[in-house]
Short mmCIF file of C-alpha atoms (C1' of nucleotides) in Angstrom, two decimals:
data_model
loop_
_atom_site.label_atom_id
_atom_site.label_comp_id
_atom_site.label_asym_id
_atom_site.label_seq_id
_atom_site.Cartn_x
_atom_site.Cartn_y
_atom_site.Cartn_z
CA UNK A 48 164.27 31.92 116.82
CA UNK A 49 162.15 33.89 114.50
CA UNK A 50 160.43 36.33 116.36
CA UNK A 51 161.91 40.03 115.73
CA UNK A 52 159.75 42.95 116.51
CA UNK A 53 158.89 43.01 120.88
CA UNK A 54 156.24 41.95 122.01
CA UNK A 55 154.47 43.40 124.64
CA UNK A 56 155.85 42.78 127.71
CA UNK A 57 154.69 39.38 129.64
CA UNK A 58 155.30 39.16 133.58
CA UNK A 59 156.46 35.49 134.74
CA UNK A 60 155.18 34.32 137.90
CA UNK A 61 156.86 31.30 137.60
CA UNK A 62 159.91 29.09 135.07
CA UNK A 63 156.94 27.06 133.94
CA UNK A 64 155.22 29.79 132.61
CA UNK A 65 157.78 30.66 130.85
CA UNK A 66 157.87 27.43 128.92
CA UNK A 67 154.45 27.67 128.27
CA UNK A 68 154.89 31.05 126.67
CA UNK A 69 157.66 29.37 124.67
CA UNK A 70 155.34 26.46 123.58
CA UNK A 71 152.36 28.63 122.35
CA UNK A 72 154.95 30.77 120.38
CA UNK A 73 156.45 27.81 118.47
CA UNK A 74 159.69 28.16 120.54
CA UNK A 75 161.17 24.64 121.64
CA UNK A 76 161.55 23.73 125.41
CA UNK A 77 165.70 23.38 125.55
CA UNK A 78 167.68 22.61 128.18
CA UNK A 79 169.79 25.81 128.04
CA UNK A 80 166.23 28.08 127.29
CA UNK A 81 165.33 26.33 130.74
CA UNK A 82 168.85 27.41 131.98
CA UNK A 83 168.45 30.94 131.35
CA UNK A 84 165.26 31.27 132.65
CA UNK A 85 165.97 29.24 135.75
CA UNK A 86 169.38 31.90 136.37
CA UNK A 87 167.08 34.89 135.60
CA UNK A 88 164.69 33.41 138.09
CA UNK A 89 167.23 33.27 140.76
CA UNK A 90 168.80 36.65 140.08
CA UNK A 91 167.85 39.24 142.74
CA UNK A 92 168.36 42.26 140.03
CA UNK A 93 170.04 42.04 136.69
CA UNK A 94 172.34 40.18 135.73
CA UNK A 95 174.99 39.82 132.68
CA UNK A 96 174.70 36.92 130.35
CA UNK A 97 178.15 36.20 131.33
CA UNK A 98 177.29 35.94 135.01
CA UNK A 99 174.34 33.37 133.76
CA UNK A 100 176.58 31.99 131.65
CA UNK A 101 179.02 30.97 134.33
CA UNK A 102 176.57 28.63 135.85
CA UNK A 103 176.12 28.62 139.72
CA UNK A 104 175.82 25.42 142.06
CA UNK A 105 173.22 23.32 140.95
CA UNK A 106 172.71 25.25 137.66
CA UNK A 107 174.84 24.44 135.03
CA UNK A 108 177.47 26.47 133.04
CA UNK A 109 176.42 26.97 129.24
CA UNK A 110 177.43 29.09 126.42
CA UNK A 111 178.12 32.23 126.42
CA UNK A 112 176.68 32.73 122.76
CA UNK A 113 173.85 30.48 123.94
CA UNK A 114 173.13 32.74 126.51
CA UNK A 115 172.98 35.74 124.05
CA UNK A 116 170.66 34.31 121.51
CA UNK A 117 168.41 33.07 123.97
CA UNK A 118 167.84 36.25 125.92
CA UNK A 119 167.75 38.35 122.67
CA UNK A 120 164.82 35.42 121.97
CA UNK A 121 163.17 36.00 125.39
CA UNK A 122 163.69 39.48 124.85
CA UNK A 123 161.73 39.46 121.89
CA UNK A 124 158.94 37.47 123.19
CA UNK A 125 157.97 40.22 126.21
CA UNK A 126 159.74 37.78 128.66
CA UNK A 127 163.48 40.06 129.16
CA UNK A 128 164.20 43.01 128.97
CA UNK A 129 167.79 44.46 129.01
CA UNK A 130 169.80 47.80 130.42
CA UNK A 131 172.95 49.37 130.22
CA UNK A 132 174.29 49.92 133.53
CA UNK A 133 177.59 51.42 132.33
CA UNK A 134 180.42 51.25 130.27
CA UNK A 135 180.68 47.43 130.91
CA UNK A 136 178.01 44.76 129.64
CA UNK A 137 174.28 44.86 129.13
CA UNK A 138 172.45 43.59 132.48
CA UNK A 139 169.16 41.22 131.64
CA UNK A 140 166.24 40.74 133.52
CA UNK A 141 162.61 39.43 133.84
CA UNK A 142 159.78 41.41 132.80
CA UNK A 143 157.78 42.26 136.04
CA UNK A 144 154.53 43.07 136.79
CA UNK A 145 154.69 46.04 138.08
CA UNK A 146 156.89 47.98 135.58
CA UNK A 147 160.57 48.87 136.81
CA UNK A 148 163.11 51.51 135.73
CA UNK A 149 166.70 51.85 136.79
CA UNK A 150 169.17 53.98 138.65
CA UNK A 151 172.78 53.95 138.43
CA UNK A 152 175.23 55.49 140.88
CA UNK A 153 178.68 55.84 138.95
CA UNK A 154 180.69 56.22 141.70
CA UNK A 155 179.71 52.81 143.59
CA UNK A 156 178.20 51.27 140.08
CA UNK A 157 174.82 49.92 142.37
CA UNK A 158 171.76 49.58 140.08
CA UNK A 159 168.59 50.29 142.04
CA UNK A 160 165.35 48.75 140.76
CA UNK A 161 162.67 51.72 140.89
CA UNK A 162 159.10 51.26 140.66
CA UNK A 163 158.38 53.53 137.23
CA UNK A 164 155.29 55.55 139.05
CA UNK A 165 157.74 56.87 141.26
CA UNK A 166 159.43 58.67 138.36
CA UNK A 167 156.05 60.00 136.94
CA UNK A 168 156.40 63.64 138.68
CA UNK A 169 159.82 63.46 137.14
CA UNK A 170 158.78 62.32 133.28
CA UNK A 171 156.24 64.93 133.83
CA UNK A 172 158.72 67.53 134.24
CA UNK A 173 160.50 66.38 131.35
CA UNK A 174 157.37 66.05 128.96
CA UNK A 175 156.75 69.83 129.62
CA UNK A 176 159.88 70.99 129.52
CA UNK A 177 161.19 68.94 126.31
CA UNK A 178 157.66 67.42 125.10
CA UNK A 179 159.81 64.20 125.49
CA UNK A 180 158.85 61.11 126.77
CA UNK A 181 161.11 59.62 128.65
CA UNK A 182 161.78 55.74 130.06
CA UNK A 183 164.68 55.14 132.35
CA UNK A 184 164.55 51.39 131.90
CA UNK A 185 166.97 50.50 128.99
CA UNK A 186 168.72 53.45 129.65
CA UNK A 187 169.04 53.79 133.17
CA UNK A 188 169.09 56.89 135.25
CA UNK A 189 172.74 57.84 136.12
CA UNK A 190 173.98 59.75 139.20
CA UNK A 191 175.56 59.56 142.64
CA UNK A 192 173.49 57.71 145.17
CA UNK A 193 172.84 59.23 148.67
CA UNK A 194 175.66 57.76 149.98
CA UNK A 195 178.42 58.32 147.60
CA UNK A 196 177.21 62.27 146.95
CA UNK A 197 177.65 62.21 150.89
CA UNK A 198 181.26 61.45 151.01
CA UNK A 199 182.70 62.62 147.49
CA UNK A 200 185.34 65.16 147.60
CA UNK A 201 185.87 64.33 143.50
CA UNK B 30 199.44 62.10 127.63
CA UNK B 31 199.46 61.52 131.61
CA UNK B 32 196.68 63.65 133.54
CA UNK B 33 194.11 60.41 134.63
CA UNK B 34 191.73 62.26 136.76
CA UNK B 35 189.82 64.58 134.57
CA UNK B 36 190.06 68.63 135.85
CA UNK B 37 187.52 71.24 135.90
CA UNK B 38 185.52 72.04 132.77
CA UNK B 39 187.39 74.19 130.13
CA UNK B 40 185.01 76.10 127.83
CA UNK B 41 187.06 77.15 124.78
CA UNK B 42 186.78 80.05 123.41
CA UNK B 43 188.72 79.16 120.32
CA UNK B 44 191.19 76.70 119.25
CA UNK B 45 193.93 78.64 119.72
CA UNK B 46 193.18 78.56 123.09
CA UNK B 47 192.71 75.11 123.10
CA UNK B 48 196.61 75.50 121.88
CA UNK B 49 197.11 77.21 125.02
CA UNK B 50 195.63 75.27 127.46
CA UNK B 51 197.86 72.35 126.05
CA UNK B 52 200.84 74.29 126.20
CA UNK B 53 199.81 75.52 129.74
CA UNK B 54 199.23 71.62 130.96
CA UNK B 55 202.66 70.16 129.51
CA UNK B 56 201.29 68.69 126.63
CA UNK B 57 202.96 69.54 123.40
CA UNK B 58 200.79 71.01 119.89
CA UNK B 59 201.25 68.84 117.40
CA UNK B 60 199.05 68.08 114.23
CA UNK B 61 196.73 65.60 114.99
CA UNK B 62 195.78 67.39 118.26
CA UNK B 63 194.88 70.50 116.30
CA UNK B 64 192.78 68.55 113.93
CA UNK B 65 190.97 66.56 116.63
CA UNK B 66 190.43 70.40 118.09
CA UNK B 67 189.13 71.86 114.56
CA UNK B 68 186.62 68.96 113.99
CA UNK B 69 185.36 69.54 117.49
CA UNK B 70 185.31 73.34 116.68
CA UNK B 71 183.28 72.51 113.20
CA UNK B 72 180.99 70.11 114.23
CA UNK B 73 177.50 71.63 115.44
CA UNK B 74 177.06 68.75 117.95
CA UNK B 75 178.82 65.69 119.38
CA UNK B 76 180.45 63.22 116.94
CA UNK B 77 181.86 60.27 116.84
CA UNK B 78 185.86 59.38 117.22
CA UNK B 79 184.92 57.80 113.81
CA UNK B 80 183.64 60.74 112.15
CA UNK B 81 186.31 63.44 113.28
CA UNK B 82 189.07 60.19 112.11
CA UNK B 83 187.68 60.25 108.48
CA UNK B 84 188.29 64.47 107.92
CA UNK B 85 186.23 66.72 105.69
CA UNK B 86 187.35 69.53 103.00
CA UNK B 87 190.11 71.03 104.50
CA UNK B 88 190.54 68.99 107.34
CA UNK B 89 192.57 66.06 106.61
CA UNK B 90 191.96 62.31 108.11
CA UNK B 91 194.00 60.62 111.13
CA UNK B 92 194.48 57.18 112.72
CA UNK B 93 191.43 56.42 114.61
CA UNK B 94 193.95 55.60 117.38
CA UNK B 95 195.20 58.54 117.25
CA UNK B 96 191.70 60.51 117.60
CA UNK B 97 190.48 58.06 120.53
CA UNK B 98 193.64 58.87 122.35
CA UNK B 99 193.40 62.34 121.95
CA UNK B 100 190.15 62.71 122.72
CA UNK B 101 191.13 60.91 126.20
CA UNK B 102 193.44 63.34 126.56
CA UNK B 103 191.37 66.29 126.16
CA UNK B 104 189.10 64.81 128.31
CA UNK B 105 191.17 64.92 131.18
CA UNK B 106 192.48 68.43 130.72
CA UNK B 107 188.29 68.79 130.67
CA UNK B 108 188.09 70.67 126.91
CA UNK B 109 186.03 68.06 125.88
CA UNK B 110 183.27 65.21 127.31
CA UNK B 111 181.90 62.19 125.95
CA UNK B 112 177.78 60.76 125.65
CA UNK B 113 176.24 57.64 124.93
CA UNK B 114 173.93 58.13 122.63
CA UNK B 115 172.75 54.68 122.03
CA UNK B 116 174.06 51.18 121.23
CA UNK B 117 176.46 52.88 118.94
CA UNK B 118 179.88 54.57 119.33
CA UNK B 119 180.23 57.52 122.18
CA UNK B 120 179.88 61.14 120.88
CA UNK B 121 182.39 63.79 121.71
CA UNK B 122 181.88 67.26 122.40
CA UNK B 123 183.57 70.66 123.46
CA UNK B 124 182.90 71.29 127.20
CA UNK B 125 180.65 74.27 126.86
CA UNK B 126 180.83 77.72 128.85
CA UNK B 127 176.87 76.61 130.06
CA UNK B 128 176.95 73.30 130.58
CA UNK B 129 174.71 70.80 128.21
CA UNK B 130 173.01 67.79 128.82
CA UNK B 131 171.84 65.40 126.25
CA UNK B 132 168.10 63.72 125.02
CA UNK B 133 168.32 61.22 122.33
CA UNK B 134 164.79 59.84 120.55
CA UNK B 135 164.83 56.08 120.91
CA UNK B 136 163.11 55.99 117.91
CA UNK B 137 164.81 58.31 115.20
CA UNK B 138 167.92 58.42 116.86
CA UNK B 139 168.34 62.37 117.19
CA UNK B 140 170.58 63.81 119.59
CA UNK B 141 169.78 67.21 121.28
CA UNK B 142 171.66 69.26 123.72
CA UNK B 143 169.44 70.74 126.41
CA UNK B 144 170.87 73.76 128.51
CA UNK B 145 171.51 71.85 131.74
CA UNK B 146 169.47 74.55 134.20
CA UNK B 147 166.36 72.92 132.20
CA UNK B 148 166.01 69.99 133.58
CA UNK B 149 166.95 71.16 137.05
CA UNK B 150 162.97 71.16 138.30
CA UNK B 151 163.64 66.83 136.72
CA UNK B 152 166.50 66.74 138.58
CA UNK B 153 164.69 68.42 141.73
CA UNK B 154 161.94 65.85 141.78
CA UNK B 155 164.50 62.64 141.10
CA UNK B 156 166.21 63.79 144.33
CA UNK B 157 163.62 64.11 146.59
CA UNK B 158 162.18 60.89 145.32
CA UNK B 159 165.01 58.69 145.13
CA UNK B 160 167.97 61.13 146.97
CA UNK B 161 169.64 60.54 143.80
CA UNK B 162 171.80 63.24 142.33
CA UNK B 163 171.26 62.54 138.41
CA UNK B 164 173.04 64.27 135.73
CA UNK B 165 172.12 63.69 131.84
CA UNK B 166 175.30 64.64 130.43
CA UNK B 167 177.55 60.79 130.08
CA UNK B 168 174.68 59.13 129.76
CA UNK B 169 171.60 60.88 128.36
CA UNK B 170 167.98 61.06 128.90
CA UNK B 171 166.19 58.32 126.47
CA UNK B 172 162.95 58.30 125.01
CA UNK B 173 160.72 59.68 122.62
CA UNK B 174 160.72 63.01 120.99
CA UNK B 175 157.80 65.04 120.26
CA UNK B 176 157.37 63.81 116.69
CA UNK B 177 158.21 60.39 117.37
CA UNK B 178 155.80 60.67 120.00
CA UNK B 179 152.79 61.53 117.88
CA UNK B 180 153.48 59.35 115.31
CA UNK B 181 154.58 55.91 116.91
CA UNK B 182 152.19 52.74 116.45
CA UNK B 183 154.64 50.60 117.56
"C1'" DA C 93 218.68 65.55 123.60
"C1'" DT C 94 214.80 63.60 125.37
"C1'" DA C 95 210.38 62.90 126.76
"C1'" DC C 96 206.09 63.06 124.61
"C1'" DT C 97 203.36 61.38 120.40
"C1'" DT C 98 202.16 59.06 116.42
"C1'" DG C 99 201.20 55.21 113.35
"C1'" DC C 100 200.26 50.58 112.68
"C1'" DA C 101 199.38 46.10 114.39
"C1'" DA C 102 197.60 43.43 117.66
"C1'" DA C 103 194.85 42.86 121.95
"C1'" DT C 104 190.34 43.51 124.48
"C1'" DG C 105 185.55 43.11 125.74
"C1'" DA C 106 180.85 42.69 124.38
"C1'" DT C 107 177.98 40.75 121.25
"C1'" DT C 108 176.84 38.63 116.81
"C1'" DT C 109 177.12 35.34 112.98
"C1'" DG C 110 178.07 31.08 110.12
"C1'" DC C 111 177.77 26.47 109.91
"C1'" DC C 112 177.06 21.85 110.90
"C1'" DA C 113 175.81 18.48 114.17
"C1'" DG C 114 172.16 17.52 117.63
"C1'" DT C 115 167.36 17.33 119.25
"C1'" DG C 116 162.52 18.80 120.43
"C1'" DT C 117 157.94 18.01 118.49
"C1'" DA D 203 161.42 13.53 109.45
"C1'" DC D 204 162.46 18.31 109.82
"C1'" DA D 205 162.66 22.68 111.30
"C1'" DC D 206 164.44 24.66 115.28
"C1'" DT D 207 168.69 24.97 118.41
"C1'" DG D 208 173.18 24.34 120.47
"C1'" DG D 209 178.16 24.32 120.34
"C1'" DC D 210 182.27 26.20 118.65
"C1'" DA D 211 185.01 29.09 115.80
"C1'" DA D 212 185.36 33.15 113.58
"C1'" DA D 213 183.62 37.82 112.58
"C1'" DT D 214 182.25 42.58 114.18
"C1'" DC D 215 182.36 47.00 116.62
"C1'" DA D 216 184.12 50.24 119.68
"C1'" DT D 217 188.07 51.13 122.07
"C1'" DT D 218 192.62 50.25 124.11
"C1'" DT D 219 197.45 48.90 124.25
"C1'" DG D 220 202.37 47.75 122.82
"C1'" DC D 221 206.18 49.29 120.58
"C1'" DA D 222 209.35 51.22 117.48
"C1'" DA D 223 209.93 55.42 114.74
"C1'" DG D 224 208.99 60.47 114.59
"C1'" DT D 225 208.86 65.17 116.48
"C1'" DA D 226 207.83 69.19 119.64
"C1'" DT D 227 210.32 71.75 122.94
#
DNA sequence: ATACTTGCAAATGATTTGCCAGTGT
DNA sequence: ACACTGGCAAATCATTTGCAAGTAT
């Protein structure tokens, strides 16, 4: 587990990949590496190492500190990538294709997946204003969603 | 110390009438609470529980403890507001008399307050993309800054 | 006098680290 | 065989909480 510095990004199409990857980087196929990935595969958004840690019918349970160093791995190999929803923990997730960024609404605590070109007008905005460059994936967006700025008398 | 749901921003003009304002809510003056007020009044940005705890020159040093619950407190009278700035510890701040919202390089790790009206064309373009209602001011805008920009291989 | 506050220790929650036994290759 | 991993306990970091002693009003 000597990898460090990201790499660049790697979309999985499928767990096997993923092993693959693994192999060609000198990583070892493990049982809980195959866990991880097989959790991450099944997530529909992110998801905390805790809730991957838990397990979840035919997927076994594993541990928690497992869980940690092997995303921080996958995370360093361009596989994961991770955001902070909140005050609470650190949500992981594949790297996709086409990239994503996130949304938070901190009244109902959703996290909406965005496809990144849809925030382009808005990092545009920024760049000329600020000259920054902005992401919104590891630091998601944060807001009220349509439906809680509807009905928020706070 | 019992106010939970935080009130409308308070821009202080001075610490006395930051004095006043806790007088005026039922909370009593006492020594710690001025301090906490006169690092907040001396720093030139938002700092860390940790770094208004230790003192400086005149200012003498208090319980951490005592600083995070005081900076709760304040909080909820609305005199002062907490960022994330990163992985790191939150950063506290005066509420100001224009509100601010916060940028942080991802790279060198600068904070820099932004008059909020800036970003309102960002904010513009965010809503009628996504309907959210964003605000940068909890959790701030991350990416790179100008400088980082131009010189980042990585 | 009495309710609000502080200090100090201990608890929490998220994440990391040390170390030795276990196992992919 | 041997370096890479996993499990488990303990350490860290930021922050909160419990409680008895101190103090503003």
């Amino acid at each position: 587990m000597t990898v460090a510095p990201h790499r660049a990004p790697i979309a999985l199409a499928s767990l096997e990949e993923g092993l693959e990857v693994l192999r060609r980087e000198g990583g070892r196929v493990t049982t809980p590496r195959r866990i991880v990935l097989e959790a991450l595969f099944a997530a529909d958004g992110p998801v905390s190492a805790e809730h991957i840690a838990q397990g979840q019918g035919e997927r076994p349970s594993l541990e928690l500190t497992s869980v940690y160093r092997n995303l921080q791995y996958l995370e360093e190999l361009g596989i994961v990538r991770h955001v902070h929803a909140g005050h609470g923990a650190g949500l992981y997730a594949l790297e996709t294709l086409t990239p994503l960024e996130y949304v938070v609404c901190e009244h109902c605590d959703r996290v909406e997946a965005i496809d990144a070109p849809r925030l382009d007008r808005a990092r545009a905005e920024i760049r000329s204003e600020l000259g920054f460059e902005v992401r919104f994936s590891h630091f998601p967006l944060v807001g009220l969603c349509p439906r809680c700025a509807a009905g928020s008398s706070r």
